[in-house]
PDB file of C-alpha atoms in Angstrom:
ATOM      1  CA  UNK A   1     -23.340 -87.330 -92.824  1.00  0.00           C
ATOM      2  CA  UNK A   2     -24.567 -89.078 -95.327  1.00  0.00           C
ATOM      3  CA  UNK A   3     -21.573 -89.384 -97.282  1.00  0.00           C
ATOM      4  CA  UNK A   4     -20.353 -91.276 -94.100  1.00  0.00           C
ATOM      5  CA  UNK A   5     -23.115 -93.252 -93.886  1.00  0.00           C
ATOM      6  CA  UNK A   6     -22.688 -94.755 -97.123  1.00  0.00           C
ATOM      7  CA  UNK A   7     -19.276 -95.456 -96.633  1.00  0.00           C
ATOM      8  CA  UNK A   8     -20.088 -97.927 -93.385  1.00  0.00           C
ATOM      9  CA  UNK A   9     -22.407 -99.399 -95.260  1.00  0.00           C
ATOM     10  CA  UNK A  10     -19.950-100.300 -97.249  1.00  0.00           C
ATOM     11  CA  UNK A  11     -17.671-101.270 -94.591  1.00  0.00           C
ATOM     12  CA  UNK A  12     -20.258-103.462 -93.335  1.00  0.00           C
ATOM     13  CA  UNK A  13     -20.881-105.322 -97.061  1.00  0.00           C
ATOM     14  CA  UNK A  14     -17.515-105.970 -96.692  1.00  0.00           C
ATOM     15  CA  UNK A  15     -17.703-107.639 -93.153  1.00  0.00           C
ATOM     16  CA  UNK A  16     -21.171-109.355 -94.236  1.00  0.00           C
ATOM     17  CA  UNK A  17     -18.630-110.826 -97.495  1.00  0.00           C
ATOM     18  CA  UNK A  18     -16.299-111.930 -95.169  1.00  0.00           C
ATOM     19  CA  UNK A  19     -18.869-113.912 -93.203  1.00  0.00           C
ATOM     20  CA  UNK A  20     -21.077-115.127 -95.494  1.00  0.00           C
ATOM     21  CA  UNK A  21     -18.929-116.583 -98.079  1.00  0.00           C
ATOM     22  CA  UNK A  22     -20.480-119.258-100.027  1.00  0.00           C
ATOM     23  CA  UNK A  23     -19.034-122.638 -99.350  1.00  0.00           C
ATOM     24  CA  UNK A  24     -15.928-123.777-101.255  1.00  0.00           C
ATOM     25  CA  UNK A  25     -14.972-127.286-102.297  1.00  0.00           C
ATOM     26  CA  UNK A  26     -11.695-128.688-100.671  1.00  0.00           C
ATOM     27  CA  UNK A  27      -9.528-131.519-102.053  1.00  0.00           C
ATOM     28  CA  UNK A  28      -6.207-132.908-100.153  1.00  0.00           C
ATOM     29  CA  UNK A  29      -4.442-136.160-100.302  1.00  0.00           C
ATOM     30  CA  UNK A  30      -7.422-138.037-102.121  1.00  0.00           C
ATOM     31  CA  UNK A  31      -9.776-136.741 -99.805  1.00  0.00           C
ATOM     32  CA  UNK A  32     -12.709-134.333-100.859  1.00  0.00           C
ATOM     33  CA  UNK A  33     -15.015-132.211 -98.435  1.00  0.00           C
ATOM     34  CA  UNK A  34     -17.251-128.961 -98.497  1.00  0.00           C
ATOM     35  CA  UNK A  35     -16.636-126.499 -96.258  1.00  0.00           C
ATOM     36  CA  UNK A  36     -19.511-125.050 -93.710  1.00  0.00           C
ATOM     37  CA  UNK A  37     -20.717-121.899 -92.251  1.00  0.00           C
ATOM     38  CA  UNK A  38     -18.438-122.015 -88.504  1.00  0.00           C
ATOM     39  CA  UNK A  39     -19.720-119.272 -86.481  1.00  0.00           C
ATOM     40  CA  UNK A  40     -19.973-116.894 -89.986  1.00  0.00           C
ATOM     41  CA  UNK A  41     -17.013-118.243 -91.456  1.00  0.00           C
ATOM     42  CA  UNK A  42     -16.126-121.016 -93.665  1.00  0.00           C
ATOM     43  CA  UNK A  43     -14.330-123.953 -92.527  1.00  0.00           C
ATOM     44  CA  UNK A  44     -14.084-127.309 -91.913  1.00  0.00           C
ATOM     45  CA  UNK A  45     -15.642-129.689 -89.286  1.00  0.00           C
ATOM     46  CA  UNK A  46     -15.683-133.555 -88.529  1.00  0.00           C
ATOM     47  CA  UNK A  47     -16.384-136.138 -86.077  1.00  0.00           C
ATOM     48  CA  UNK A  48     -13.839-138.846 -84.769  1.00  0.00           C
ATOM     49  CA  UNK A  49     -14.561-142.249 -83.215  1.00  0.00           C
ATOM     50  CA  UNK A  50     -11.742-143.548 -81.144  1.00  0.00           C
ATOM     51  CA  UNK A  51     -10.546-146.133 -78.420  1.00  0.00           C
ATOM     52  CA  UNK A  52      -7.643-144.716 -75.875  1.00  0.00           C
ATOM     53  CA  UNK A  53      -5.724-146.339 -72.828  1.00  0.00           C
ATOM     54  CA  UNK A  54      -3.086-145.449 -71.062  1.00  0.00           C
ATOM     55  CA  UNK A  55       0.583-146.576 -71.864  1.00  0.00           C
ATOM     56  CA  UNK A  56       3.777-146.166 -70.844  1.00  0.00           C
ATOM     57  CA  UNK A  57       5.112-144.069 -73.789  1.00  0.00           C
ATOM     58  CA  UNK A  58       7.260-146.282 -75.416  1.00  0.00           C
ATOM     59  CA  UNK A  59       6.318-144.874 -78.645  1.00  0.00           C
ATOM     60  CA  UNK A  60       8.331-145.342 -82.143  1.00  0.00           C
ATOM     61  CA  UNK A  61       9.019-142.941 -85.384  1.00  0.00           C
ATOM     62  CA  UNK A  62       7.516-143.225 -88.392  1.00  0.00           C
ATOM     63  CA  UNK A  63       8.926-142.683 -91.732  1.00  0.00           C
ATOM     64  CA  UNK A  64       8.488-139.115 -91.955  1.00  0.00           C
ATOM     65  CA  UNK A  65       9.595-138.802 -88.416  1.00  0.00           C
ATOM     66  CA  UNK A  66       6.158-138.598 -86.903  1.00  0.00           C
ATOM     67  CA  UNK A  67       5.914-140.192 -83.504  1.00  0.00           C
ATOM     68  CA  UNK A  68       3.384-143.835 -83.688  1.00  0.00           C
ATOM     69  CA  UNK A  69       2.085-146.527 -81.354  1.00  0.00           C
ATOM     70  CA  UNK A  70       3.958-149.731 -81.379  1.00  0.00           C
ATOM     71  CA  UNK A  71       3.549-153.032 -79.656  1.00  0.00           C
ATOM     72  CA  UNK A  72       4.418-152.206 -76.554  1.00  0.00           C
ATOM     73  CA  UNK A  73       2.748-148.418 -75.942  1.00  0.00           C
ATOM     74  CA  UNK A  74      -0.203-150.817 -77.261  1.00  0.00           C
ATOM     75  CA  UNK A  75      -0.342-152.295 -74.168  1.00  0.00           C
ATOM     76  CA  UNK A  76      -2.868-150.972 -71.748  1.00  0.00           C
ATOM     77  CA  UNK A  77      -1.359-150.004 -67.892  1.00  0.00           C
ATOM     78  CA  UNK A  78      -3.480-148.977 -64.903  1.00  0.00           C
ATOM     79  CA  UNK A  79      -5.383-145.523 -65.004  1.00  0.00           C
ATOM     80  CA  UNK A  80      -3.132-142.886 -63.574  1.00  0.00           C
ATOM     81  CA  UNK A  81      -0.145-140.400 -62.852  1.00  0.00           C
ATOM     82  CA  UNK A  82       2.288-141.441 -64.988  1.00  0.00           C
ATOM     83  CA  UNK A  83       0.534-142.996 -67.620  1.00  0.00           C
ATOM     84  CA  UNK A  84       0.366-141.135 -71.398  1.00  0.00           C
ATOM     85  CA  UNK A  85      -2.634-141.248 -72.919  1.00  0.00           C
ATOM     86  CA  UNK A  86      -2.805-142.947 -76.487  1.00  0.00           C
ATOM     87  CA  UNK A  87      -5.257-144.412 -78.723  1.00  0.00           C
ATOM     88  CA  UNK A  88      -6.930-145.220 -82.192  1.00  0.00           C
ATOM     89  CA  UNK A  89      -9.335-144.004 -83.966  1.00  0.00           C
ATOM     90  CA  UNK A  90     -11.178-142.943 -87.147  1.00  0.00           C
ATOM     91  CA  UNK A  91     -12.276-140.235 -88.819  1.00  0.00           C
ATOM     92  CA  UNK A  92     -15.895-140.679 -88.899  1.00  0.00           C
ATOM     93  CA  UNK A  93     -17.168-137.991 -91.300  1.00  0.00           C
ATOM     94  CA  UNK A  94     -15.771-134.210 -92.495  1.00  0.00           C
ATOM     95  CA  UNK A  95     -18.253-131.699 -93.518  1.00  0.00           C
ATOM     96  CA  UNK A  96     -20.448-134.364 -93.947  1.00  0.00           C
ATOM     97  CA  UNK A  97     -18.869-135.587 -96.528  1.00  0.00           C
ATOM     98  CA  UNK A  98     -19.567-135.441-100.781  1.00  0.00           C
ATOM     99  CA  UNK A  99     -22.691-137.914-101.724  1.00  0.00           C
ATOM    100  CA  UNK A 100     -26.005-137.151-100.574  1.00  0.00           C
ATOM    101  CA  UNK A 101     -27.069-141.156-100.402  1.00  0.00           C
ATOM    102  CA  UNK A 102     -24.490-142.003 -99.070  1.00  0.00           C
ATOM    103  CA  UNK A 103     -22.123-139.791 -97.797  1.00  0.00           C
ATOM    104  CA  UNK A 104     -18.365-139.820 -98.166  1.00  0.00           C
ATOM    105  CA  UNK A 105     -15.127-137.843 -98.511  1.00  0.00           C
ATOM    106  CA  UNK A 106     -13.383-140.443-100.272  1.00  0.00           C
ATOM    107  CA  UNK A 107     -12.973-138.773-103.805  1.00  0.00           C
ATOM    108  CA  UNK A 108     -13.289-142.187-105.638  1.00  0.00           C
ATOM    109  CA  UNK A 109     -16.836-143.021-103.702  1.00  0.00           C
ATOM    110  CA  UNK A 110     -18.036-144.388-101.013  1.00  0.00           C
ATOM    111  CA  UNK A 111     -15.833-147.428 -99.016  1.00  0.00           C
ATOM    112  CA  UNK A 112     -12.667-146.706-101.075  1.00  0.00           C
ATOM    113  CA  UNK A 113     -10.631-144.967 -98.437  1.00  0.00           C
ATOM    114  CA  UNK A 114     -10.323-144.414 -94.881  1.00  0.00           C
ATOM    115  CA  UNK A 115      -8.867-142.076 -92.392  1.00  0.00           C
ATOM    116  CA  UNK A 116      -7.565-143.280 -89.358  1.00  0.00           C
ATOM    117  CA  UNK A 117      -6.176-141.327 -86.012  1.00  0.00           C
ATOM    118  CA  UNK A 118      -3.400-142.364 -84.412  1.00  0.00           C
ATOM    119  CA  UNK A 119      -2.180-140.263 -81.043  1.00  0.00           C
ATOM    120  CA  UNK A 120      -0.539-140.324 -77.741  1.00  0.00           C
ATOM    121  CA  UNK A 121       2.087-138.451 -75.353  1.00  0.00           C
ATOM    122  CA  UNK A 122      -0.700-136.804 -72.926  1.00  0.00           C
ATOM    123  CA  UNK A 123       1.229-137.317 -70.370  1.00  0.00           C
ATOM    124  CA  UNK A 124      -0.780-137.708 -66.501  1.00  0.00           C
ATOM    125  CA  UNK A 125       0.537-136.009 -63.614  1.00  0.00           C
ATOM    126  CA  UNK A 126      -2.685-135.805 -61.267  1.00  0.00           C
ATOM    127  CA  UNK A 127      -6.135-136.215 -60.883  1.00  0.00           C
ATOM    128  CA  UNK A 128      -7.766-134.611 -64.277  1.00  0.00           C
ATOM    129  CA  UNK A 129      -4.374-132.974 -64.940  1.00  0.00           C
ATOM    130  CA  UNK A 130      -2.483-133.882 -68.417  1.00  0.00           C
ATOM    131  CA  UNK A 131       1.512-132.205 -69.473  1.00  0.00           C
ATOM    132  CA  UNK A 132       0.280-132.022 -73.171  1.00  0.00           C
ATOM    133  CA  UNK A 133       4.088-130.657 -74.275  1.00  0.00           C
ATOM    134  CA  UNK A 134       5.147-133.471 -76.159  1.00  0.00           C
ATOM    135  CA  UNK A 135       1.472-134.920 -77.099  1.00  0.00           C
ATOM    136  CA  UNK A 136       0.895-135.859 -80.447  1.00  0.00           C
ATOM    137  CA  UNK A 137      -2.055-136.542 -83.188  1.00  0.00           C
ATOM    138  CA  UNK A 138      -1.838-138.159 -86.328  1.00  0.00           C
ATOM    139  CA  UNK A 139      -4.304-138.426 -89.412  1.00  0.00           C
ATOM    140  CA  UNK A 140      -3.784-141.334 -92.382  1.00  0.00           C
ATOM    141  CA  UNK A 141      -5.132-141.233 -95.805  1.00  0.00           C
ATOM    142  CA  UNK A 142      -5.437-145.257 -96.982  1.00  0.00           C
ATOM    143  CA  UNK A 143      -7.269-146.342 -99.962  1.00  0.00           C
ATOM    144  CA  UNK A 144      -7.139-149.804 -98.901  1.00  0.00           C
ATOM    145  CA  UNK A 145      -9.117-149.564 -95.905  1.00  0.00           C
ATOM    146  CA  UNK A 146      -8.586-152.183 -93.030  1.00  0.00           C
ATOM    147  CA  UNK A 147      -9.310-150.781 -89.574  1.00  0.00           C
ATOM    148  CA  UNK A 148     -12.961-151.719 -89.459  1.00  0.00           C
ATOM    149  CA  UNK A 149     -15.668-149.194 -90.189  1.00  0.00           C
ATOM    150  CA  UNK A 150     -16.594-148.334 -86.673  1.00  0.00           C
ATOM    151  CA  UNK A 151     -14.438-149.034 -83.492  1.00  0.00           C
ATOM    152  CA  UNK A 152     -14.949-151.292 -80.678  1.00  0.00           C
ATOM    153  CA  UNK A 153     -13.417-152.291 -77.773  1.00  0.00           C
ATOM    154  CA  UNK A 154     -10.734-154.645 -79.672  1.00  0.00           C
ATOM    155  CA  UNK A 155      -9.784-151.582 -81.981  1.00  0.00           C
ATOM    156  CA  UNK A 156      -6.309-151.059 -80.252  1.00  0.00           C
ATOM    157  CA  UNK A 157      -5.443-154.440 -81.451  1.00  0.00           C
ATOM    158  CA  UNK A 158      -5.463-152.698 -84.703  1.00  0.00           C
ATOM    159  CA  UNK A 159      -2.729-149.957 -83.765  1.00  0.00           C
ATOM    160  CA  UNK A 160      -0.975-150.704 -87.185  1.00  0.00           C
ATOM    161  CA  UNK A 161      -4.357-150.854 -89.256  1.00  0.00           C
ATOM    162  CA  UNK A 162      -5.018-147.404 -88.326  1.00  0.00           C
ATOM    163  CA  UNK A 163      -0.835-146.434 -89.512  1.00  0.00           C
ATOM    164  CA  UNK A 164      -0.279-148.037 -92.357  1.00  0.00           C
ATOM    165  CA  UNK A 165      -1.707-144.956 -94.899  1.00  0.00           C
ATOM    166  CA  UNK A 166       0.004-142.221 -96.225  1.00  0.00           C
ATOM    167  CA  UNK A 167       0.660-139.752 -93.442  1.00  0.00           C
ATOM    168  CA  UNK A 168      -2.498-137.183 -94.023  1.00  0.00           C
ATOM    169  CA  UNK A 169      -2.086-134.800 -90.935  1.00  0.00           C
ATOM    170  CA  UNK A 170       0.200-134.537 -88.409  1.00  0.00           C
ATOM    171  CA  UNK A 171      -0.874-132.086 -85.312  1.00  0.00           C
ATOM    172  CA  UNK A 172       0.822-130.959 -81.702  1.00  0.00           C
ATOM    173  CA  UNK A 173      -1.092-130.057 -78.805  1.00  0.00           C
ATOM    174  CA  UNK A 174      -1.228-126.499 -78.111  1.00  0.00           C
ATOM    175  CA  UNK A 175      -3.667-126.543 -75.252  1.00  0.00           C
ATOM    176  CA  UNK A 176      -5.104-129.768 -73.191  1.00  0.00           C
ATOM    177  CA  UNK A 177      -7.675-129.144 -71.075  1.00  0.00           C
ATOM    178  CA  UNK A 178      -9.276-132.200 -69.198  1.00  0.00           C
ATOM    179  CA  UNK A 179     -13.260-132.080 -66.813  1.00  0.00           C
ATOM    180  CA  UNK A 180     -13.068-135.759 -65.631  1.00  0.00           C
ATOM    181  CA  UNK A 181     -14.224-138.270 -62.724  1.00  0.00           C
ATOM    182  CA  UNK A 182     -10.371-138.981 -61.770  1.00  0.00           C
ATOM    183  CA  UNK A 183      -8.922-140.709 -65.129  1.00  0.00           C
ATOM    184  CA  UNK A 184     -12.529-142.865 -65.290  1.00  0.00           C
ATOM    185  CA  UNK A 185     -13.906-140.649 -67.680  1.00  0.00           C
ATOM    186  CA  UNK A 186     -14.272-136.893 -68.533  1.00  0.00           C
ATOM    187  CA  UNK A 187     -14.411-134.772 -71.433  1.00  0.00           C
ATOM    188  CA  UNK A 188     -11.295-132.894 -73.608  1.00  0.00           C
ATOM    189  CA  UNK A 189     -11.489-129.386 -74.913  1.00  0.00           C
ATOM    190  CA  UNK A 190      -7.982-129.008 -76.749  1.00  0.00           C
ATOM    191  CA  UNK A 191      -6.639-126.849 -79.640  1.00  0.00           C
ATOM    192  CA  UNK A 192      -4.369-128.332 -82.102  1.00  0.00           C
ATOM    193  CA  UNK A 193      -1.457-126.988 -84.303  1.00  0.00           C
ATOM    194  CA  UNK A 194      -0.773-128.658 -87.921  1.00  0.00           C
ATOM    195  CA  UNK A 195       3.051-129.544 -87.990  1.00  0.00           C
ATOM    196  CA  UNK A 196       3.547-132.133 -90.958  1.00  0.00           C
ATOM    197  CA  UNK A 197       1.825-134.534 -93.211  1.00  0.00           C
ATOM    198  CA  UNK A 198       0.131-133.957 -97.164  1.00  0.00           C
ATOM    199  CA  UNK A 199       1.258-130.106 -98.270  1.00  0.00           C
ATOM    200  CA  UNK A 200      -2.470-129.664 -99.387  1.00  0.00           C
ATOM    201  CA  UNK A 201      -3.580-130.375 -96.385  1.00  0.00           C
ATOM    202  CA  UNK A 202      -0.966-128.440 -94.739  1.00  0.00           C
ATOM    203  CA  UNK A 203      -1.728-125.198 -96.794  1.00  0.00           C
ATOM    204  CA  UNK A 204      -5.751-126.019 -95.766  1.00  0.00           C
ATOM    205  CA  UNK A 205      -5.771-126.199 -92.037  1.00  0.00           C
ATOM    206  CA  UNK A 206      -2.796-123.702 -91.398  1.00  0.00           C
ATOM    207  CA  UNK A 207      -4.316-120.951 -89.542  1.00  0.00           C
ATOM    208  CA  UNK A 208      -0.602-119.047 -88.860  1.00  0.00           C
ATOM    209  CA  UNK A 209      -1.488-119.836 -85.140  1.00  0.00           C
ATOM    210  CA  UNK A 210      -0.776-122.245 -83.028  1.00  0.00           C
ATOM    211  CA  UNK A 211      -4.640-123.126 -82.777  1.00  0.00           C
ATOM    212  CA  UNK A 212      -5.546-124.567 -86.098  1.00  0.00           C
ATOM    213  CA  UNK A 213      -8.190-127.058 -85.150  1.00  0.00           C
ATOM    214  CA  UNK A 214     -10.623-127.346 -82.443  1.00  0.00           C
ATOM    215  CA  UNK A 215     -11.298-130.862 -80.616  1.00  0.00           C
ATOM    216  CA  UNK A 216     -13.657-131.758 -77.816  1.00  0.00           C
ATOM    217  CA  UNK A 217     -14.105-135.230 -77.408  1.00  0.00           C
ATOM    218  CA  UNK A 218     -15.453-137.439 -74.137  1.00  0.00           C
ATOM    219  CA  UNK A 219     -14.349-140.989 -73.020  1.00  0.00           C
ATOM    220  CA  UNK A 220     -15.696-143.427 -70.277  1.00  0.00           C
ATOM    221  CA  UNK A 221     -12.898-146.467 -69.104  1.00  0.00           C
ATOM    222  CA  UNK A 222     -16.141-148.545 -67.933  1.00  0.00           C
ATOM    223  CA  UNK A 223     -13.517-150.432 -64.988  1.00  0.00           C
ATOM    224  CA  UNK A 224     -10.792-151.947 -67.827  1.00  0.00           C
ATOM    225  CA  UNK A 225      -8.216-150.071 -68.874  1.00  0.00           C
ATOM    226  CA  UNK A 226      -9.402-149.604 -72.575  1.00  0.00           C
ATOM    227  CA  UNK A 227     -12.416-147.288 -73.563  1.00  0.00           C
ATOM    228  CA  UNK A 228     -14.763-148.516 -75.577  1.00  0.00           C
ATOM    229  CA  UNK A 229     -17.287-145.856 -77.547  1.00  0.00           C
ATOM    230  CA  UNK A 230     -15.250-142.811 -77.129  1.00  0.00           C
ATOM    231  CA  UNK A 231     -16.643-139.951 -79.942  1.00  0.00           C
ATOM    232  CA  UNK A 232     -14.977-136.368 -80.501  1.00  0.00           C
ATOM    233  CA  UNK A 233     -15.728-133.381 -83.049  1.00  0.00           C
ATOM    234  CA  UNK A 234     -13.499-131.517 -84.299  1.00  0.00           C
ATOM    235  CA  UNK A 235     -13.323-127.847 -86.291  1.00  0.00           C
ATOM    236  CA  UNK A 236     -10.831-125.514 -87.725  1.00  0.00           C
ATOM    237  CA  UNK A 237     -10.191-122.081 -86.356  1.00  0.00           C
ATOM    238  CA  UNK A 238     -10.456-118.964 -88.116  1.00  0.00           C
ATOM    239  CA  UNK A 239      -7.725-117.804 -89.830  1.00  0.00           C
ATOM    240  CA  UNK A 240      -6.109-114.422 -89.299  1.00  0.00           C
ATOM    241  CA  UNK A 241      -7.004-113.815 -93.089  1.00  0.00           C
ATOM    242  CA  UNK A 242     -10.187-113.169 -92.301  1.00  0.00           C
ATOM    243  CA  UNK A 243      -9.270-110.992 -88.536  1.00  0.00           C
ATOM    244  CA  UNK A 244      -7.743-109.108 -91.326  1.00  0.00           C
ATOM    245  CA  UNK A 245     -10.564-108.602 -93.677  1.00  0.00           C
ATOM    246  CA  UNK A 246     -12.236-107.890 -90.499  1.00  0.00           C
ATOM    247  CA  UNK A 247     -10.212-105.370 -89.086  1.00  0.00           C
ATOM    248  CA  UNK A 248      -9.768-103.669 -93.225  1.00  0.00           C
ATOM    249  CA  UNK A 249     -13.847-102.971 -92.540  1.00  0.00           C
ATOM    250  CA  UNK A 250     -13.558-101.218 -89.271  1.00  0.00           C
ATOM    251  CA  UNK A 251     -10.258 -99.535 -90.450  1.00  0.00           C
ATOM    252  CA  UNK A 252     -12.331 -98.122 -93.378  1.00  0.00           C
ATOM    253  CA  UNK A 253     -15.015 -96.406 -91.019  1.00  0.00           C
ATOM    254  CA  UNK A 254     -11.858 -94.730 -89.192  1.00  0.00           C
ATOM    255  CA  UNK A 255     -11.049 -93.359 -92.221  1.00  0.00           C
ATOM    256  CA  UNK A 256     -14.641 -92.264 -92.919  1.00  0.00           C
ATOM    257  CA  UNK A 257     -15.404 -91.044 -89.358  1.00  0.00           C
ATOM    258  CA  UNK A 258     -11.987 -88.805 -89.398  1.00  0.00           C
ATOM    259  CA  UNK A 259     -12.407 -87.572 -93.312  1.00  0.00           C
ATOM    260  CA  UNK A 260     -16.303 -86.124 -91.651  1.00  0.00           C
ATOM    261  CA  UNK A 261     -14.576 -84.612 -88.442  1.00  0.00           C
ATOM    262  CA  UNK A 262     -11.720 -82.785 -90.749  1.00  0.00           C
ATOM    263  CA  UNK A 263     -14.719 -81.603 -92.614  1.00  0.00           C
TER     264      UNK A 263
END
């Protein structure tokens, strides 16, 4: 017995190592972040500020084939079935960021790079009911920022602003799950799969599922057809690396609980 007991002790060191790894330092595509403790494990999280409006999907392609607002799916259309969903944003702060003072992710300091959102495709066909199939989120690294360091309700006139970086992240919806008023307002619980963009950053969020990230995020149309104030968060997902480590631990007290029965 108590050559069992030892060994799920150490089964359960090894779970406790899995869970309370010390955070790690991250860099990708000039951008630098901490990770954080996410429900035991490390990972990343972040908040987004963003304007949205719906549009009538006449969306272009970028140049590494990533889909992108353009002049005329910048143009706002009346709230309802039919309309896709797009918008603007910025990332407002990941992990909370690198300086104390003043905190940042840009590696060369404060103010000396940006990262904007850019998605769109949620298509509405009903009353709080989105086809997310062909929706799409992009992420752009720019160390010449130009969007504007918080957004407002004129931020969609600065669609290109917020795509003219170096194409950080590029995510699919996996899941799009909408609570709303009608299309007035509501809030978005939706999962996210990384499909292009920076390698780094690639190799960093890739979970080997289709659920990578984690976004909930609320919006209010305040009677125009542009939001104004909209605010999300965002976190990765565990990764089956550590289901594995995970399931290694309770694998190892089978093997001690059968070695005691054959005994």
């Amino acid at each position: 017995m108590a050559n069992l007991i030892r060994k799920s002790i150490v089964a359960g060191l090894l779970l406790g190592t899995s869970s309370m790894a010390s955070a790690a330092t991250l860099s990708a595509g000039g951008v630098e972040w901490d990770t954080i403790d996410i429900n035991g494990v490390q990972g990343t999280a972040g908040t987004i500020q963003f304007q949205q409006w719906f549009s009538d999907g006449s969306y272009g392609v970028g140049s590494e084939g990533q889909a992108t607002i353009t002049e005329t799916s910048n143009d706002g259309i009346a709230l309802g079935a039919g309309g896709f969903l797009s918008g603007v944003g910025r990332i407002e702060s990941l992990s909370d960021g690198r300086n104390f003072f003043d905190p940042t992710f840009c590696q060369n300091g404060p103010n000396t790079c940006e990262l904007t959102v850019a998605f769109g495709g949620l298509l509405a066909v009903g009353t709080n009911d989105f086809d997310a199939s062909n929706a799409w989120l992009n992420i752009y690294f720019d160390d010449t920022p130009d969007f504007g360091l918080s957004v407002n309700s004129t931020s969609y006139t600065k669609f290109a602003e917020a795509q003219d970086g170096t194409l950080w992240a590029s995510f699919e919806f996996s899941s799009f799950e909408f609570d709303g008023n009608g299309f007035e307002s509501g809030d978005v619980e939706a999962y996210l799969n990384v499909v292009g963009g920076n390698s780094d950053v690639m190799d960093i969020f890739d979970s080997g599922t289709l659920r990578d990230i984690f976004l909930t995020a609320s919006a209010q149309f305040n009677n125009d057809v542009y939001t104004n104030g909209s605010t999300g968060e965002f976190t990765t997902v565990s990764t089956p690396a550590t289901l594995g480590l995970f399931g290694l631990a309770l694998f190892g007290l089978g093997v001690a609980s059968r070695k005691r029965i054959a005994k």
